[in-house]
mmCIF file of C-alpha atoms and ligand atoms in Angstrom:
data_model
loop_
_atom_site.group_PDB
_atom_site.id
_atom_site.type_symbol
_atom_site.label_atom_id
_atom_site.label_comp_id
_atom_site.label_asym_id
_atom_site.label_seq_id
_atom_site.Cartn_x
_atom_site.Cartn_y
_atom_site.Cartn_z
ATOM 1 C CA MET A 1 0.000 0.000 0.000
ATOM 2 C CA ASN A 2 1.301 3.410 -1.023
ATOM 3 C CA ASN A 3 1.488 6.085 1.668
ATOM 4 C CA GLU A 4 1.871 8.998 -0.732
ATOM 5 C CA THR A 5 -0.987 11.273 -1.625
ATOM 6 C CA HIS A 6 -1.751 11.328 -5.343
ATOM 7 C CA THR A 7 -4.306 13.979 -5.942
ATOM 8 C CA PRO A 8 -4.284 17.751 -5.715
ATOM 9 C CA SER A 9 -6.291 18.627 -2.650
ATOM 10 C CA SER A 10 -9.135 21.120 -2.625
ATOM 11 C CA ASP A 11 -10.014 23.054 0.502
ATOM 12 C CA PHE A 12 -13.050 20.819 0.819
ATOM 13 C CA ALA A 13 -10.873 17.679 0.633
ATOM 14 C CA LYS A 14 -8.628 19.153 3.324
ATOM 15 C CA GLU A 15 -11.689 19.855 5.450
ATOM 16 C CA ILE A 16 -12.876 16.249 5.050
ATOM 17 C CA ALA A 17 -9.362 14.995 5.820
ATOM 18 C CA LEU A 18 -9.563 16.682 9.234
ATOM 19 C CA ILE A 19 -12.650 14.665 10.207
ATOM 20 C CA PRO A 20 -11.996 11.175 11.616
ATOM 21 C CA GLY A 21 -12.405 8.711 8.750
ATOM 22 C CA GLY A 22 -11.644 11.257 6.053
ATOM 23 C CA GLU A 23 -7.873 11.367 6.597
ATOM 24 C CA VAL A 24 -6.833 9.312 3.591
ATOM 25 C CA ILE A 25 -9.000 10.898 0.928
ATOM 26 C CA ASN A 26 -5.994 12.342 -0.883
ATOM 27 C CA LYS A 27 -4.628 8.866 -1.528
ATOM 28 C CA CYS A 28 -7.477 8.164 -3.950
ATOM 29 C CA ILE A 29 -6.196 7.702 -7.504
ATOM 30 C CA GLN A 30 -9.677 7.648 -9.050
ATOM 31 C CA CYS A 31 -9.296 4.113 -10.364
ATOM 32 C CA GLY A 32 -12.980 3.313 -9.951
ATOM 33 C CA ILE A 33 -12.576 -0.088 -8.297
ATOM 34 C CA CYS A 34 -14.844 1.117 -5.496
ATOM 35 C CA THR A 35 -17.666 1.850 -7.919
ATOM 36 C CA ALA A 36 -17.167 -1.495 -9.644
ATOM 37 C CA SER A 37 -17.398 -3.209 -6.232
ATOM 38 C CA CYS A 38 -20.260 -1.227 -4.765
ATOM 39 C CA VAL A 39 -23.499 -2.995 -3.940
ATOM 40 C CA VAL A 40 -25.460 0.262 -4.083
ATOM 41 C CA ALA A 41 -23.973 1.272 -7.441
ATOM 42 C CA CYS A 42 -25.184 -2.093 -8.750
ATOM 43 C CA VAL A 43 -28.784 -1.038 -8.249
ATOM 44 C CA ASP A 44 -28.586 2.760 -8.507
ATOM 45 C CA ASP A 45 -26.901 4.163 -11.588
ATOM 46 C CA GLN A 46 -26.740 7.617 -9.995
ATOM 47 C CA TYR A 47 -24.625 6.403 -7.064
ATOM 48 C CA ARG A 48 -20.945 6.293 -7.919
ATOM 49 C CA PRO A 49 -18.460 6.333 -4.988
ATOM 50 C CA ARG A 50 -15.518 7.219 -7.235
ATOM 51 C CA ARG A 51 -17.366 10.182 -8.707
ATOM 52 C CA LEU A 52 -18.457 11.353 -5.265
ATOM 53 C CA ILE A 53 -14.865 11.257 -4.031
ATOM 54 C CA GLN A 54 -13.802 13.116 -7.172
ATOM 55 C CA LYS A 55 -16.289 15.885 -6.391
ATOM 56 C CA ILE A 56 -14.766 16.239 -2.941
ATOM 57 C CA LEU A 57 -11.243 16.263 -4.352
ATOM 58 C CA ILE A 58 -12.057 19.042 -6.795
ATOM 59 C CA GLY A 59 -13.899 21.059 -4.155
ATOM 60 C CA LYS A 60 -17.608 20.782 -4.991
ATOM 61 C CA ARG A 61 -18.465 21.429 -1.370
ATOM 62 C CA ASP A 62 -21.981 22.753 -1.682
ATOM 63 C CA GLU A 63 -23.072 20.123 -4.175
ATOM 64 C CA VAL A 64 -21.745 17.233 -2.079
ATOM 65 C CA LEU A 65 -23.021 18.468 1.284
ATOM 66 C CA LYS A 66 -26.512 19.068 -0.086
ATOM 67 C CA SER A 67 -26.626 15.780 -1.977
ATOM 68 C CA ASP A 68 -28.437 12.611 -0.881
ATOM 69 C CA GLN A 69 -25.579 10.547 -2.312
ATOM 70 C CA PRO A 70 -23.291 10.350 0.756
ATOM 71 C CA TRP A 71 -26.295 9.018 2.675
ATOM 72 C CA LEU A 72 -26.837 6.087 0.332
ATOM 73 C CA CYS A 73 -23.656 4.263 1.367
ATOM 74 C CA MET A 74 -24.597 1.089 3.265
ATOM 75 C CA THR A 75 -21.191 0.889 4.954
ATOM 76 C CA CYS A 76 -20.741 -2.659 3.662
ATOM 77 C CA ARG A 77 -17.029 -1.829 3.081
ATOM 78 C CA MET A 78 -16.702 -3.940 -0.041
ATOM 79 C CA CYS A 79 -14.992 -0.954 -1.688
ATOM 80 C CA GLU A 80 -12.568 -0.667 1.224
ATOM 81 C CA GLU A 81 -11.654 -4.345 0.927
ATOM 82 C CA ARG A 82 -10.770 -3.870 -2.738
ATOM 83 C CA CYS A 83 -9.229 -0.401 -2.827
ATOM 84 C CA GLN A 84 -5.521 -0.780 -3.596
ATOM 85 C CA GLU A 85 -4.711 2.590 -2.028
ATOM 86 C CA GLY A 86 -6.140 1.966 1.434
ATOM 87 C CA VAL A 87 -8.973 4.428 0.991
ATOM 88 C CA SER A 88 -12.341 3.780 2.599
ATOM 89 C CA PRO A 89 -15.167 5.512 0.740
ATOM 90 C CA ALA A 90 -17.500 4.440 3.563
ATOM 91 C CA GLU A 91 -15.419 6.369 6.100
ATOM 92 C CA ILE A 92 -15.101 9.358 3.767
ATOM 93 C CA PHE A 93 -18.856 9.511 3.268
ATOM 94 C CA HIS A 94 -19.325 9.205 7.013
ATOM 95 C CA ALA A 95 -17.080 12.242 7.424
ATOM 96 C CA VAL A 96 -19.155 14.061 4.792
ATOM 97 C CA ARG A 97 -22.358 13.235 6.670
ATOM 98 C CA ILE A 98 -20.899 14.586 9.912
ATOM 99 C CA LEU A 99 -20.216 17.884 8.165
ATOM 100 C CA ALA A 100 -23.577 17.868 6.395
ATOM 101 C CA VAL A 101 -25.424 17.354 9.688
ATOM 102 C CA LYS A 102 -23.518 20.234 11.288
ATOM 103 C CA GLU A 103 -24.684 22.462 8.449
ATOM 104 C CA GLY A 104 -28.261 21.206 8.546
ATOM 105 C CA HIS A 105 -28.263 19.133 5.364
ATOM 106 C CA ILE A 106 -30.035 15.912 6.264
ATOM 107 C CA PRO A 107 -32.178 14.272 3.575
ATOM 108 C CA LYS A 108 -35.840 14.385 4.525
ATOM 109 C CA VAL A 109 -36.235 10.607 4.423
ATOM 110 C CA PHE A 110 -33.528 10.202 7.087
ATOM 111 C CA GLN A 111 -35.078 12.891 9.255
ATOM 112 C CA ILE A 112 -38.418 11.071 9.084
ATOM 113 C CA THR A 113 -36.730 7.766 9.914
ATOM 114 C CA VAL A 114 -34.999 9.178 12.993
ATOM 115 C CA GLU A 115 -38.152 10.956 14.162
ATOM 116 C CA LYS A 116 -40.096 7.726 13.751
ATOM 117 C CA VAL A 117 -37.599 5.666 15.717
ATOM 118 C CA LEU A 118 -37.344 8.286 18.464
ATOM 119 C CA CYS A 119 -41.120 8.379 18.699
ATOM 120 C CA ASP A 120 -41.997 4.680 18.454
ATOM 121 C CA GLY A 121 -38.698 2.938 19.165
ATOM 122 C CA TRP A 122 -38.822 1.122 15.826
ATOM 123 C CA MET A 123 -39.922 1.528 12.222
ATOM 124 C CA LEU A 124 -42.792 -0.922 12.200
ATOM 125 C CA ALA A 125 -45.188 0.527 14.765
ATOM 126 C CA ASP A 126 -47.786 1.252 12.079
ATOM 127 C CA ALA A 127 -47.680 -2.359 10.978
ATOM 128 C CA TYR A 128 -48.135 -3.700 14.516
ATOM 129 C CA THR A 129 -51.720 -4.907 14.542
ATOM 130 C CA ASP A 130 -54.126 -6.578 16.955
ATOM 131 C CA PHE A 131 -53.193 -9.788 15.186
ATOM 132 C CA ASN A 132 -49.539 -9.363 16.192
ATOM 133 C CA GLU A 133 -50.559 -8.551 19.751
ATOM 134 C CA ASP A 134 -52.686 -11.700 19.956
ATOM 135 C CA GLU A 135 -49.874 -13.769 18.506
ATOM 136 C CA ARG A 136 -47.424 -12.422 21.053
ATOM 137 C CA GLU A 137 -49.843 -13.063 23.893
ATOM 138 C CA ASP A 138 -50.339 -16.633 22.668
ATOM 139 C CA LEU A 139 -46.577 -17.082 22.712
ATOM 140 C CA GLY A 140 -46.327 -15.716 26.244
ATOM 141 C CA LEU A 141 -44.601 -12.540 25.057
ATOM 142 C CA ASN A 142 -45.349 -9.032 26.269
ATOM 143 C CA PRO A 143 -47.673 -7.510 23.648
ATOM 144 C CA ALA A 144 -46.964 -3.971 24.865
ATOM 145 C CA LEU A 145 -43.431 -3.920 23.436
ATOM 146 C CA ALA A 146 -42.301 -1.904 26.426
ATOM 147 C CA TRP A 147 -38.689 -2.383 25.371
ATOM 148 C CA ASN A 148 -39.340 0.253 22.710
ATOM 149 C CA ASP A 149 -40.057 2.860 25.368
ATOM 150 C CA THR A 150 -36.952 1.826 27.278
ATOM 151 C CA PHE A 151 -34.874 2.042 24.112
ATOM 152 C CA THR A 152 -36.094 5.501 23.113
ATOM 153 C CA LYS A 153 -35.620 6.788 26.662
ATOM 154 C CA LYS A 154 -32.032 5.532 26.709
ATOM 155 C CA VAL A 155 -31.284 7.052 23.302
ATOM 156 C CA LYS A 156 -32.788 10.393 24.241
ATOM 157 C CA LYS A 157 -30.949 10.409 27.555
ATOM 158 C CA LYS A 158 -27.628 9.693 25.861
ATOM 159 C CA TYR A 159 -27.933 11.876 22.768
ATOM 160 C CA LEU A 160 -30.695 14.387 23.433
ATOM 161 C CA ALA A 161 -30.166 15.516 26.998
ATOM 162 C CA GLY A 162 -33.274 16.899 28.580
ATOM 163 C CA GLU A 163 -35.702 15.022 26.323
ATOM 164 C CA GLU A 164 -35.599 11.676 28.105
ATOM 165 C CA SER A 165 -38.821 12.318 29.939
ATOM 166 C CA ALA A 166 -40.646 13.589 26.845
HETATM 167 S S1 SF4 B 1 -10.948 2.162 -5.288
HETATM 168 FE FE1 SF4 B 1 -9.834 3.510 -3.880
HETATM 169 S S2 SF4 B 1 -8.337 4.630 -5.149
HETATM 170 FE FE2 SF4 B 1 -9.852 3.704 -6.539
HETATM 171 S S3 SF4 B 1 -11.382 5.337 -6.855
HETATM 172 FE FE3 SF4 B 1 -12.114 4.097 -5.173
HETATM 173 S S4 SF4 B 1 -11.342 5.043 -3.299
HETATM 174 FE FE4 SF4 B 1 -10.184 5.879 -5.042
HETATM 175 S S1 SF4 B 2 -19.237 0.817 1.756
HETATM 176 FE FE1 SF4 B 2 -20.640 2.197 0.658
HETATM 177 S S2 SF4 B 2 -19.491 2.918 -1.131
HETATM 178 FE FE2 SF4 B 2 -18.443 1.093 -0.322
HETATM 179 S S3 SF4 B 2 -19.260 -0.650 -1.482
HETATM 180 FE FE3 SF4 B 2 -20.475 -0.478 0.381
HETATM 181 S S4 SF4 B 2 -22.207 0.831 -0.179
HETATM 182 FE FE4 SF4 B 2 -20.655 1.090 -1.779
#
């Protein structure tokens, strides 16, 4: 593995390199192996990890931070396994998301997901029917799913101080 950096660094790339996970972005040689390996790119022809890294390297800060693309990475790390330069697109996109959140750019679908989980404790509350309750009771399980309340309280206590009793 080569420890040299290969690519001219934009201010945006330098900014990403300062966030944990983004340090090695300037080692990317734009070979495209990550895109060829990516499970998301297989099903979404708009999602291209190499191209997203390129946009960071050439300084398209606004476009990248406001894009949904860095949020589509599943963190499977297949790209990282195959990258010959020791770059992890997953970690780079994580660094991008940290910056995007700080600047208020969170795709609506992710906001709704988080709000839903913080409210109900899981994503499937709307699909939890009387039938499921009866089934759980028959199996001797608690139909109230009280663990969801416990979970949301713990999350709020840890990450949203002051909201744990909401
Ligand atoms: S495989 Fe590695 S070096 Fe090649 S484009 Fe992707 S991140 Fe860059
Ligand atoms: S970690 Fe992200 S970018 Fe890498 S292969 Fe998986 S989905 Fe694609």
